[in-house]
PDB file of N, CA, C and O in Angstrom:
ATOM      1  N   LYS A 124     -11.947   2.440   2.867  1.00 96.00           N
ATOM      2  CA  LYS A 124     -13.023   2.944   3.698  1.00 96.00           C
ATOM      3  C   LYS A 124     -13.845   3.943   2.903  1.00 96.00           C
ATOM      4  O   LYS A 124     -13.384   4.452   1.888  1.00 96.00           O
ATOM      5  N   GLN A 125     -15.013   4.248   3.430  1.00 97.00           N
ATOM      6  CA  GLN A 125     -15.880   5.221   2.777  1.00 97.00           C
ATOM      7  C   GLN A 125     -16.197   6.356   3.739  1.00 97.00           C
ATOM      8  O   GLN A 125     -16.160   6.188   4.953  1.00 97.00           O
ATOM      9  N   ASP A 126     -16.491   7.526   3.163  1.00 96.00           N
ATOM     10  CA  ASP A 126     -16.830   8.695   3.960  1.00 96.00           C
ATOM     11  C   ASP A 126     -17.710   9.607   3.121  1.00 96.00           C
ATOM     12  O   ASP A 126     -17.817   9.434   1.903  1.00 96.00           O
ATOM     13  N   ALA A 127     -18.333  10.560   3.770  1.00 97.00           N
ATOM     14  CA  ALA A 127     -19.159  11.547   3.079  1.00 97.00           C
ATOM     15  C   ALA A 127     -19.187  12.800   3.929  1.00 97.00           C
ATOM     16  O   ALA A 127     -18.986  12.750   5.144  1.00 97.00           O
ATOM     17  N   GLY A 128     -19.401  13.945   3.280  1.00 98.00           N
ATOM     18  CA  GLY A 128     -19.475  15.191   4.034  1.00 98.00           C
ATOM     19  C   GLY A 128     -19.459  16.400   3.126  1.00 98.00           C
ATOM     20  O   GLY A 128     -19.594  16.297   1.910  1.00 98.00           O
ATOM     21  N   THR A 129     -19.274  17.549   3.770  1.00 98.00           N
ATOM     22  CA  THR A 129     -19.257  18.830   3.073  1.00 98.00           C
ATOM     23  C   THR A 129     -17.827  19.361   3.032  1.00 98.00           C
ATOM     24  O   THR A 129     -17.122  19.322   4.041  1.00 98.00           O
ATOM     25  N   ILE A 130     -17.425  19.885   1.881  1.00 98.00           N
ATOM     26  CA  ILE A 130     -16.086  20.446   1.715  1.00 98.00           C
ATOM     27  C   ILE A 130     -15.986  21.771   2.476  1.00 98.00           C
ATOM     28  O   ILE A 130     -16.823  22.654   2.304  1.00 98.00           O
ATOM     29  N   VAL A 131     -14.943  21.903   3.299  1.00 98.00           N
ATOM     30  CA  VAL A 131     -14.706  23.125   4.059  1.00 98.00           C
ATOM     31  C   VAL A 131     -13.638  23.983   3.375  1.00 98.00           C
ATOM     32  O   VAL A 131     -13.788  25.200   3.257  1.00 98.00           O
ATOM     33  N   ARG A 132     -12.551  23.361   2.915  1.00 98.00           N
ATOM     34  CA  ARG A 132     -11.456  24.067   2.229  1.00 98.00           C
ATOM     35  C   ARG A 132     -10.942  23.197   1.085  1.00 98.00           C
ATOM     36  O   ARG A 132     -10.967  21.978   1.169  1.00 98.00           O
ATOM     37  N   VAL A 133     -10.423  23.861   0.042  1.00 98.00           N
ATOM     38  CA  VAL A 133      -9.877  23.158  -1.124  1.00 98.00           C
ATOM     39  C   VAL A 133      -8.571  23.825  -1.534  1.00 98.00           C
ATOM     40  O   VAL A 133      -8.462  25.059  -1.518  1.00 98.00           O
ATOM     41  N   TYR A 134      -7.589  23.012  -1.912  1.00 98.00           N
ATOM     42  CA  TYR A 134      -6.322  23.512  -2.457  1.00 98.00           C
ATOM     43  C   TYR A 134      -6.011  22.698  -3.704  1.00 98.00           C
ATOM     44  O   TYR A 134      -6.057  21.465  -3.671  1.00 98.00           O
ATOM     45  N   LYS A 135      -5.707  23.390  -4.810  1.00 98.00           N
ATOM     46  CA  LYS A 135      -5.414  22.708  -6.067  1.00 98.00           C
ATOM     47  C   LYS A 135      -4.045  23.130  -6.576  1.00 98.00           C
ATOM     48  O   LYS A 135      -3.689  24.300  -6.481  1.00 98.00           O
ATOM     49  N   GLU A 136      -3.286  22.159  -7.103  1.00 97.00           N
ATOM     50  CA  GLU A 136      -1.985  22.468  -7.695  1.00 97.00           C
ATOM     51  C   GLU A 136      -1.750  21.571  -8.899  1.00 97.00           C
ATOM     52  O   GLU A 136      -2.146  20.410  -8.911  1.00 97.00           O
ATOM     53  N   ARG A 137      -1.108  22.135  -9.915  1.00 96.00           N
ATOM     54  CA  ARG A 137      -0.781  21.364 -11.115  1.00 96.00           C
ATOM     55  C   ARG A 137       0.414  20.464 -10.824  1.00 96.00           C
ATOM     56  O   ARG A 137       1.348  20.858 -10.140  1.00 96.00           O
ATOM     57  N   SER A 138       0.347  19.261 -11.374  1.00 93.00           N
ATOM     58  CA  SER A 138       1.454  18.315 -11.268  1.00 93.00           C
ATOM     59  C   SER A 138       1.569  17.632 -12.624  1.00 93.00           C
ATOM     60  O   SER A 138       0.897  16.640 -12.892  1.00 93.00           O
ATOM     61  N   GLY A 139       2.382  18.206 -13.493  1.00 95.00           N
ATOM     62  CA  GLY A 139       2.494  17.671 -14.850  1.00 95.00           C
ATOM     63  C   GLY A 139       1.202  17.906 -15.608  1.00 95.00           C
ATOM     64  O   GLY A 139       0.696  19.010 -15.668  1.00 95.00           O
ATOM     65  N   GLU A 140       0.646  16.842 -16.163  1.00 96.00           N
ATOM     66  CA  GLU A 140      -0.591  16.939 -16.934  1.00 96.00           C
ATOM     67  C   GLU A 140      -1.841  16.957 -16.056  1.00 96.00           C
ATOM     68  O   GLU A 140      -2.940  17.199 -16.549  1.00 96.00           O
ATOM     69  N   TYR A 141      -1.693  16.689 -14.763  1.00 97.00           N
ATOM     70  CA  TYR A 141      -2.839  16.524 -13.877  1.00 97.00           C
ATOM     71  C   TYR A 141      -2.857  17.585 -12.784  1.00 97.00           C
ATOM     72  O   TYR A 141      -1.877  18.281 -12.560  1.00 97.00           O
ATOM     73  N   THR A 142      -3.997  17.667 -12.104  1.00 97.00           N
ATOM     74  CA  THR A 142      -4.155  18.579 -10.975  1.00 97.00           C
ATOM     75  C   THR A 142      -4.330  17.750  -9.713  1.00 97.00           C
ATOM     76  O   THR A 142      -5.138  16.816  -9.691  1.00 97.00           O
ATOM     77  N   LEU A 143      -3.557  18.069  -8.678  1.00 98.00           N
ATOM     78  CA  LEU A 143      -3.721  17.431  -7.378  1.00 98.00           C
ATOM     79  C   LEU A 143      -4.661  18.298  -6.559  1.00 98.00           C
ATOM     80  O   LEU A 143      -4.427  19.504  -6.413  1.00 98.00           O
ATOM     81  N   VAL A 144      -5.713  17.695  -6.042  1.00 98.00           N
ATOM     82  CA  VAL A 144      -6.704  18.428  -5.264  1.00 98.00           C
ATOM     83  C   VAL A 144      -6.659  17.904  -3.836  1.00 98.00           C
ATOM     84  O   VAL A 144      -6.880  16.717  -3.594  1.00 98.00           O
ATOM     85  N   SER A 145      -6.359  18.794  -2.897  1.00 98.00           N
ATOM     86  CA  SER A 145      -6.385  18.454  -1.472  1.00 98.00           C
ATOM     87  C   SER A 145      -7.574  19.182  -0.866  1.00 98.00           C
ATOM     88  O   SER A 145      -7.842  20.330  -1.216  1.00 98.00           O
ATOM     89  N   PHE A 146      -8.284  18.512   0.030  1.00 98.00           N
ATOM     90  CA  PHE A 146      -9.459  19.165   0.613  1.00 98.00           C
ATOM     91  C   PHE A 146      -9.705  18.693   2.043  1.00 98.00           C
ATOM     92  O   PHE A 146      -9.263  17.624   2.453  1.00 98.00           O
ATOM     93  N   LEU A 147     -10.407  19.542   2.783  1.00 98.00           N
ATOM     94  CA  LEU A 147     -10.769  19.286   4.175  1.00 98.00           C
ATOM     95  C   LEU A 147     -12.277  19.105   4.233  1.00 98.00           C
ATOM     96  O   LEU A 147     -13.019  19.961   3.727  1.00 98.00           O
ATOM     97  N   LEU A 148     -12.723  17.992   4.816  1.00 98.00           N
ATOM     98  CA  LEU A 148     -14.152  17.768   4.999  1.00 98.00           C
ATOM     99  C   LEU A 148     -14.595  18.331   6.351  1.00 98.00           C
ATOM    100  O   LEU A 148     -13.762  18.609   7.222  1.00 98.00           O
ATOM    101  N   ASP A 149     -15.902  18.455   6.529  1.00 98.00           N
ATOM    102  CA  ASP A 149     -16.438  18.975   7.787  1.00 98.00           C
ATOM    103  C   ASP A 149     -16.221  18.023   8.965  1.00 98.00           C
ATOM    104  O   ASP A 149     -16.466  18.380  10.111  1.00 98.00           O
ATOM    105  N   ASN A 150     -15.699  16.816   8.701  1.00 96.00           N
ATOM    106  CA  ASN A 150     -15.359  15.879   9.782  1.00 96.00           C
ATOM    107  C   ASN A 150     -13.909  16.070  10.262  1.00 96.00           C
ATOM    108  O   ASN A 150     -13.396  15.281  11.024  1.00 96.00           O
ATOM    109  N   LYS A 151     -13.260  17.124   9.750  1.00 96.00           N
ATOM    110  CA  LYS A 151     -11.874  17.503  10.118  1.00 96.00           C
ATOM    111  C   LYS A 151     -10.809  16.568   9.554  1.00 96.00           C
ATOM    112  O   LYS A 151      -9.674  16.578   9.997  1.00 96.00           O
ATOM    113  N   LYS A 152     -11.161  15.743   8.552  1.00 97.00           N
ATOM    114  CA  LYS A 152     -10.186  14.877   7.894  1.00 97.00           C
ATOM    115  C   LYS A 152      -9.757  15.504   6.578  1.00 97.00           C
ATOM    116  O   LYS A 152     -10.558  16.128   5.889  1.00 97.00           O
ATOM    117  N   ASN A 153      -8.469  15.335   6.254  1.00 98.00           N
ATOM    118  CA  ASN A 153      -7.902  15.842   4.999  1.00 98.00           C
ATOM    119  C   ASN A 153      -7.786  14.707   3.992  1.00 98.00           C
ATOM    120  O   ASN A 153      -7.393  13.594   4.353  1.00 98.00           O
ATOM    121  N   TYR A 154      -8.076  15.023   2.743  1.00 98.00           N
ATOM    122  CA  TYR A 154      -8.004  14.035   1.680  1.00 98.00           C
ATOM    123  C   TYR A 154      -7.276  14.634   0.485  1.00 98.00           C
ATOM    124  O   TYR A 154      -7.192  15.852   0.343  1.00 98.00           O
ATOM    125  N   THR A 155      -6.775  13.774  -0.392  1.00 98.00           N
ATOM    126  CA  THR A 155      -6.131  14.229  -1.618  1.00 98.00           C
ATOM    127  C   THR A 155      -6.517  13.290  -2.756  1.00 98.00           C
ATOM    128  O   THR A 155      -6.663  12.083  -2.547  1.00 98.00           O
ATOM    129  N   ILE A 156      -6.714  13.882  -3.948  1.00 98.00           N
ATOM    130  CA  ILE A 156      -7.082  13.101  -5.129  1.00 98.00           C
ATOM    131  C   ILE A 156      -6.467  13.765  -6.351  1.00 98.00           C
ATOM    132  O   ILE A 156      -6.302  14.986  -6.389  1.00 98.00           O
ATOM    133  N   SER A 157      -6.123  12.966  -7.336  1.00 97.00           N
ATOM    134  CA  SER A 157      -5.572  13.477  -8.589  1.00 97.00           C
ATOM    135  C   SER A 157      -6.659  13.503  -9.655  1.00 97.00           C
ATOM    136  O   SER A 157      -7.510  12.605  -9.699  1.00 97.00           O
ATOM    137  N   SER A 158      -6.616  14.513 -10.517  1.00 96.00           N
ATOM    138  CA  SER A 158      -7.572  14.565 -11.626  1.00 96.00           C
ATOM    139  C   SER A 158      -7.333  13.406 -12.604  1.00 96.00           C
ATOM    140  O   SER A 158      -8.182  13.125 -13.445  1.00 96.00           O
ATOM    141  N   GLU A 159      -6.203  12.717 -12.475  1.00 95.00           N
ATOM    142  CA  GLU A 159      -5.944  11.521 -13.285  1.00 95.00           C
ATOM    143  C   GLU A 159      -6.959  10.431 -12.930  1.00 95.00           C
ATOM    144  O   GLU A 159      -7.463   9.738 -13.801  1.00 95.00           O
ATOM    145  N   ASN A 160      -7.252  10.288 -11.619  1.00 93.00           N
ATOM    146  CA  ASN A 160      -8.204   9.279 -11.143  1.00 93.00           C
ATOM    147  C   ASN A 160      -9.642   9.758 -11.232  1.00 93.00           C
ATOM    148  O   ASN A 160     -10.541   8.966 -11.462  1.00 93.00           O
ATOM    149  N   GLU A 161      -9.858  11.052 -10.988  1.00 94.00           N
ATOM    150  CA  GLU A 161     -11.205  11.620 -10.958  1.00 94.00           C
ATOM    151  C   GLU A 161     -11.183  12.995 -11.624  1.00 94.00           C
ATOM    152  O   GLU A 161     -10.958  14.010 -10.951  1.00 94.00           O
ATOM    153  N   PRO A 162     -11.373  13.047 -12.944  1.00 95.00           N
ATOM    154  CA  PRO A 162     -11.287  14.311 -13.673  1.00 95.00           C
ATOM    155  C   PRO A 162     -12.199  15.414 -13.136  1.00 95.00           C
ATOM    156  O   PRO A 162     -11.847  16.592 -13.171  1.00 95.00           O
ATOM    157  N   MET A 163     -13.377  15.056 -12.597  1.00 95.00           N
ATOM    158  CA  MET A 163     -14.317  16.058 -12.085  1.00 95.00           C
ATOM    159  C   MET A 163     -13.815  16.740 -10.812  1.00 95.00           C
ATOM    160  O   MET A 163     -14.363  17.754 -10.380  1.00 95.00           O
ATOM    161  N   ALA A 164     -12.757  16.211 -10.201  1.00 96.00           N
ATOM    162  CA  ALA A 164     -12.219  16.794  -8.965  1.00 96.00           C
ATOM    163  C   ALA A 164     -11.749  18.235  -9.164  1.00 96.00           C
ATOM    164  O   ALA A 164     -11.712  19.009  -8.211  1.00 96.00           O
ATOM    165  N   ILE A 165     -11.416  18.617 -10.393  1.00 96.00           N
ATOM    166  CA  ILE A 165     -10.952  19.992 -10.637  1.00 96.00           C
ATOM    167  C   ILE A 165     -12.043  21.012 -10.356  1.00 96.00           C
ATOM    168  O   ILE A 165     -11.766  22.185 -10.139  1.00 96.00           O
ATOM    169  N   TYR A 166     -13.305  20.581 -10.334  1.00 96.00           N
ATOM    170  CA  TYR A 166     -14.427  21.486 -10.082  1.00 96.00           C
ATOM    171  C   TYR A 166     -14.813  21.568  -8.614  1.00 96.00           C
ATOM    172  O   TYR A 166     -15.727  22.309  -8.254  1.00 96.00           O
ATOM    173  N   LEU A 167     -14.121  20.833  -7.757  1.00 96.00           N
ATOM    174  CA  LEU A 167     -14.440  20.806  -6.337  1.00 96.00           C
ATOM    175  C   LEU A 167     -14.325  22.199  -5.719  1.00 96.00           C
ATOM    176  O   LEU A 167     -13.365  22.925  -5.990  1.00 96.00           O
ATOM    177  N   GLN A 168     -15.309  22.564  -4.876  1.00 96.00           N
ATOM    178  CA  GLN A 168     -15.250  23.856  -4.199  1.00 96.00           C
ATOM    179  C   GLN A 168     -15.894  23.755  -2.824  1.00 96.00           C
ATOM    180  O   GLN A 168     -16.602  22.793  -2.528  1.00 96.00           O
ATOM    181  N   GLU A 169     -15.640  24.759  -1.996  1.00 97.00           N
ATOM    182  CA  GLU A 169     -16.199  24.793  -0.653  1.00 97.00           C
ATOM    183  C   GLU A 169     -17.725  24.704  -0.722  1.00 97.00           C
ATOM    184  O   GLU A 169     -18.343  25.297  -1.588  1.00 97.00           O
ATOM    185  N   GLY A 170     -18.295  23.929   0.193  1.00 97.00           N
ATOM    186  CA  GLY A 170     -19.743  23.782   0.257  1.00 97.00           C
ATOM    187  C   GLY A 170     -20.277  22.577  -0.503  1.00 97.00           C
ATOM    188  O   GLY A 170     -21.438  22.206  -0.328  1.00 97.00           O
ATOM    189  N   ASP A 171     -19.443  21.963  -1.366  1.00 97.00           N
ATOM    190  CA  ASP A 171     -19.882  20.781  -2.108  1.00 97.00           C
ATOM    191  C   ASP A 171     -20.089  19.599  -1.169  1.00 97.00           C
ATOM    192  O   ASP A 171     -19.327  19.403  -0.218  1.00 97.00           O
ATOM    193  N   GLN A 172     -21.110  18.804  -1.470  1.00 97.00           N
ATOM    194  CA  GLN A 172     -21.353  17.555  -0.760  1.00 97.00           C
ATOM    195  C   GLN A 172     -20.677  16.446  -1.552  1.00 97.00           C
ATOM    196  O   GLN A 172     -20.885  16.359  -2.764  1.00 97.00           O
ATOM    197  N   VAL A 173     -19.864  15.616  -0.885  1.00 98.00           N
ATOM    198  CA  VAL A 173     -19.159  14.539  -1.571  1.00 98.00           C
ATOM    199  C   VAL A 173     -19.323  13.207  -0.854  1.00 98.00           C
ATOM    200  O   VAL A 173     -19.549  13.164   0.352  1.00 98.00           O
ATOM    201  N   ARG A 174     -19.216  12.132  -1.638  1.00 97.00           N
ATOM    202  CA  ARG A 174     -19.105  10.768  -1.130  1.00 97.00           C
ATOM    203  C   ARG A 174     -17.816  10.222  -1.699  1.00 97.00           C
ATOM    204  O   ARG A 174     -17.523  10.443  -2.874  1.00 97.00           O
ATOM    205  N   LEU A 175     -17.031   9.543  -0.868  1.00 97.00           N
ATOM    206  CA  LEU A 175     -15.738   9.080  -1.351  1.00 97.00           C
ATOM    207  C   LEU A 175     -15.322   7.754  -0.754  1.00 97.00           C
ATOM    208  O   LEU A 175     -15.804   7.354   0.293  1.00 97.00           O
ATOM    209  N   THR A 176     -14.437   7.102  -1.490  1.00 97.00           N
ATOM    210  CA  THR A 176     -13.790   5.876  -1.037  1.00 97.00           C
ATOM    211  C   THR A 176     -12.302   6.195  -0.961  1.00 97.00           C
ATOM    212  O   THR A 176     -11.730   6.727  -1.910  1.00 97.00           O
ATOM    213  N   TYR A 177     -11.696   5.931   0.194  1.00 98.00           N
ATOM    214  CA  TYR A 177     -10.293   6.292   0.399  1.00 98.00           C
ATOM    215  C   TYR A 177      -9.524   5.165   1.058  1.00 98.00           C
ATOM    216  O   TYR A 177     -10.103   4.201   1.557  1.00 98.00           O
ATOM    217  N   MET A 178      -8.202   5.302   1.028  1.00 97.00           N
ATOM    218  CA  MET A 178      -7.320   4.332   1.678  1.00 97.00           C
ATOM    219  C   MET A 178      -6.898   4.903   3.029  1.00 97.00           C
ATOM    220  O   MET A 178      -6.392   6.026   3.100  1.00 97.00           O
ATOM    221  N   ASP A 179      -7.129   4.157   4.088  1.00 95.00           N
ATOM    222  CA  ASP A 179      -6.802   4.608   5.447  1.00 95.00           C
ATOM    223  C   ASP A 179      -5.323   4.317   5.723  1.00 95.00           C
ATOM    224  O   ASP A 179      -4.971   3.327   6.351  1.00 95.00           O
ATOM    225  N   THR A 180      -4.456   5.205   5.227  1.00 95.00           N
ATOM    226  CA  THR A 180      -3.012   5.011   5.327  1.00 95.00           C
ATOM    227  C   THR A 180      -2.422   5.557   6.624  1.00 95.00           C
ATOM    228  O   THR A 180      -1.262   5.317   6.915  1.00 95.00           O
ATOM    229  N   GLY A 181      -3.223   6.336   7.373  1.00 94.00           N
ATOM    230  CA  GLY A 181      -2.715   6.941   8.593  1.00 94.00           C
ATOM    231  C   GLY A 181      -1.988   8.244   8.342  1.00 94.00           C
ATOM    232  O   GLY A 181      -1.512   8.879   9.278  1.00 94.00           O
ATOM    233  N   GLU A 182      -1.875   8.652   7.074  1.00 96.00           N
ATOM    234  CA  GLU A 182      -1.212   9.906   6.742  1.00 96.00           C
ATOM    235  C   GLU A 182      -2.138  11.088   7.041  1.00 96.00           C
ATOM    236  O   GLU A 182      -3.344  10.912   7.239  1.00 96.00           O
ATOM    237  N   ILE A 183      -1.574  12.309   7.048  1.00 96.00           N
ATOM    238  CA  ILE A 183      -2.379  13.508   7.281  1.00 96.00           C
ATOM    239  C   ILE A 183      -3.378  13.700   6.147  1.00 96.00           C
ATOM    240  O   ILE A 183      -4.540  14.019   6.377  1.00 96.00           O
ATOM    241  N   PHE A 184      -2.919  13.508   4.894  1.00 97.00           N
ATOM    242  CA  PHE A 184      -3.793  13.596   3.730  1.00 97.00           C
ATOM    243  C   PHE A 184      -4.066  12.190   3.226  1.00 97.00           C
ATOM    244  O   PHE A 184      -3.159  11.505   2.749  1.00 97.00           O
ATOM    245  N   LEU A 185      -5.311  11.741   3.352  1.00 98.00           N
ATOM    246  CA  LEU A 185      -5.684  10.383   2.980  1.00 98.00           C
ATOM    247  C   LEU A 185      -5.976  10.307   1.479  1.00 98.00           C
ATOM    248  O   LEU A 185      -6.744  11.121   0.959  1.00 98.00           O
ATOM    249  N   PRO A 186      -5.357   9.364   0.766  1.00 98.00           N
ATOM    250  CA  PRO A 186      -5.569   9.263  -0.682  1.00 98.00           C
ATOM    251  C   PRO A 186      -6.959   8.721  -1.030  1.00 98.00           C
ATOM    252  O   PRO A 186      -7.372   7.677  -0.525  1.00 98.00           O
ATOM    253  N   VAL A 187      -7.647   9.444  -1.906  1.00 97.00           N
ATOM    254  CA  VAL A 187      -8.999   9.068  -2.337  1.00 97.00           C
ATOM    255  C   VAL A 187      -8.898   8.224  -3.609  1.00 97.00           C
ATOM    256  O   VAL A 187      -8.171   8.587  -4.541  1.00 97.00           O
ATOM    257  N   LYS A 188      -9.634   7.122  -3.645  1.00 96.00           N
ATOM    258  CA  LYS A 188      -9.661   6.257  -4.823  1.00 96.00           C
ATOM    259  C   LYS A 188     -10.802   6.656  -5.747  1.00 96.00           C
ATOM    260  O   LYS A 188     -10.645   6.694  -6.956  1.00 96.00           O
ATOM    261  N   GLU A 189     -11.977   6.924  -5.189  1.00 95.00           N
ATOM    262  CA  GLU A 189     -13.149   7.288  -5.965  1.00 95.00           C
ATOM    263  C   GLU A 189     -13.896   8.385  -5.224  1.00 95.00           C
ATOM    264  O   GLU A 189     -13.918   8.401  -3.997  1.00 95.00           O
ATOM    265  N   MET A 190     -14.539   9.288  -5.997  1.00 96.00           N
ATOM    266  CA  MET A 190     -15.278  10.372  -5.363  1.00 96.00           C
ATOM    267  C   MET A 190     -16.463  10.761  -6.235  1.00 96.00           C
ATOM    268  O   MET A 190     -16.373  10.768  -7.461  1.00 96.00           O
ATOM    269  N   THR A 191     -17.592  11.059  -5.591  1.00 95.00           N
ATOM    270  CA  THR A 191     -18.766  11.573  -6.269  1.00 95.00           C
ATOM    271  C   THR A 191     -19.105  12.931  -5.670  1.00 95.00           C
ATOM    272  O   THR A 191     -19.213  13.056  -4.444  1.00 95.00           O
ATOM    273  N   ILE A 192     -19.252  13.924  -6.533  1.00 95.00           N
ATOM    274  CA  ILE A 192     -19.633  15.261  -6.087  1.00 95.00           C
ATOM    275  C   ILE A 192     -21.125  15.417  -6.360  1.00 95.00           C
ATOM    276  O   ILE A 192     -21.560  15.308  -7.513  1.00 95.00           O
ATOM    277  N   GLN A 193     -21.896  15.647  -5.319  1.00 95.00           N
ATOM    278  CA  GLN A 193     -23.339  15.777  -5.478  1.00 95.00           C
ATOM    279  C   GLN A 193     -23.667  16.915  -6.447  1.00 95.00           C
ATOM    280  O   GLN A 193     -23.147  18.011  -6.326  1.00 95.00           O
ATOM    281  N   GLY A 194     -24.510  16.628  -7.427  1.00 90.00           N
ATOM    282  CA  GLY A 194     -24.881  17.625  -8.411  1.00 90.00           C
ATOM    283  C   GLY A 194     -24.031  17.574  -9.674  1.00 90.00           C
ATOM    284  O   GLY A 194     -24.379  18.168 -10.678  1.00 90.00           O
ATOM    285  N   LEU A 195     -22.897  16.864  -9.630  1.00 86.00           N
ATOM    286  CA  LEU A 195     -22.025  16.746 -10.800  1.00 86.00           C
ATOM    287  C   LEU A 195     -21.925  15.317 -11.330  1.00 86.00           C
ATOM    288  O   LEU A 195     -21.246  15.093 -12.313  1.00 86.00           O
ATOM    289  N   GLU A 196     -22.583  14.367 -10.662  1.00 71.00           N
ATOM    290  CA  GLU A 196     -22.466  12.985 -11.130  1.00 71.00           C
ATOM    291  C   GLU A 196     -23.288  12.743 -12.360  1.00 71.00           C
ATOM    292  O   GLU A 196     -24.090  13.487 -12.783  1.00 71.00           O
TER     293      GLU A 196
END
């Protein structure tokens, strides 16, 4: 599925060589992405506009496959 919106909150944690980025969009959905899949995700911050493609797994944090951060593409 695809979605777009504004980042409300961001949480980043190191996991080996990569950073896991979890974030909340203004649509109240939570997403997670690894810098392994999207290296630019490490720069994500509150207020950023994003477009993303994710897997609708039904989990609380939906895994993102691809993401574009407006102004950083």
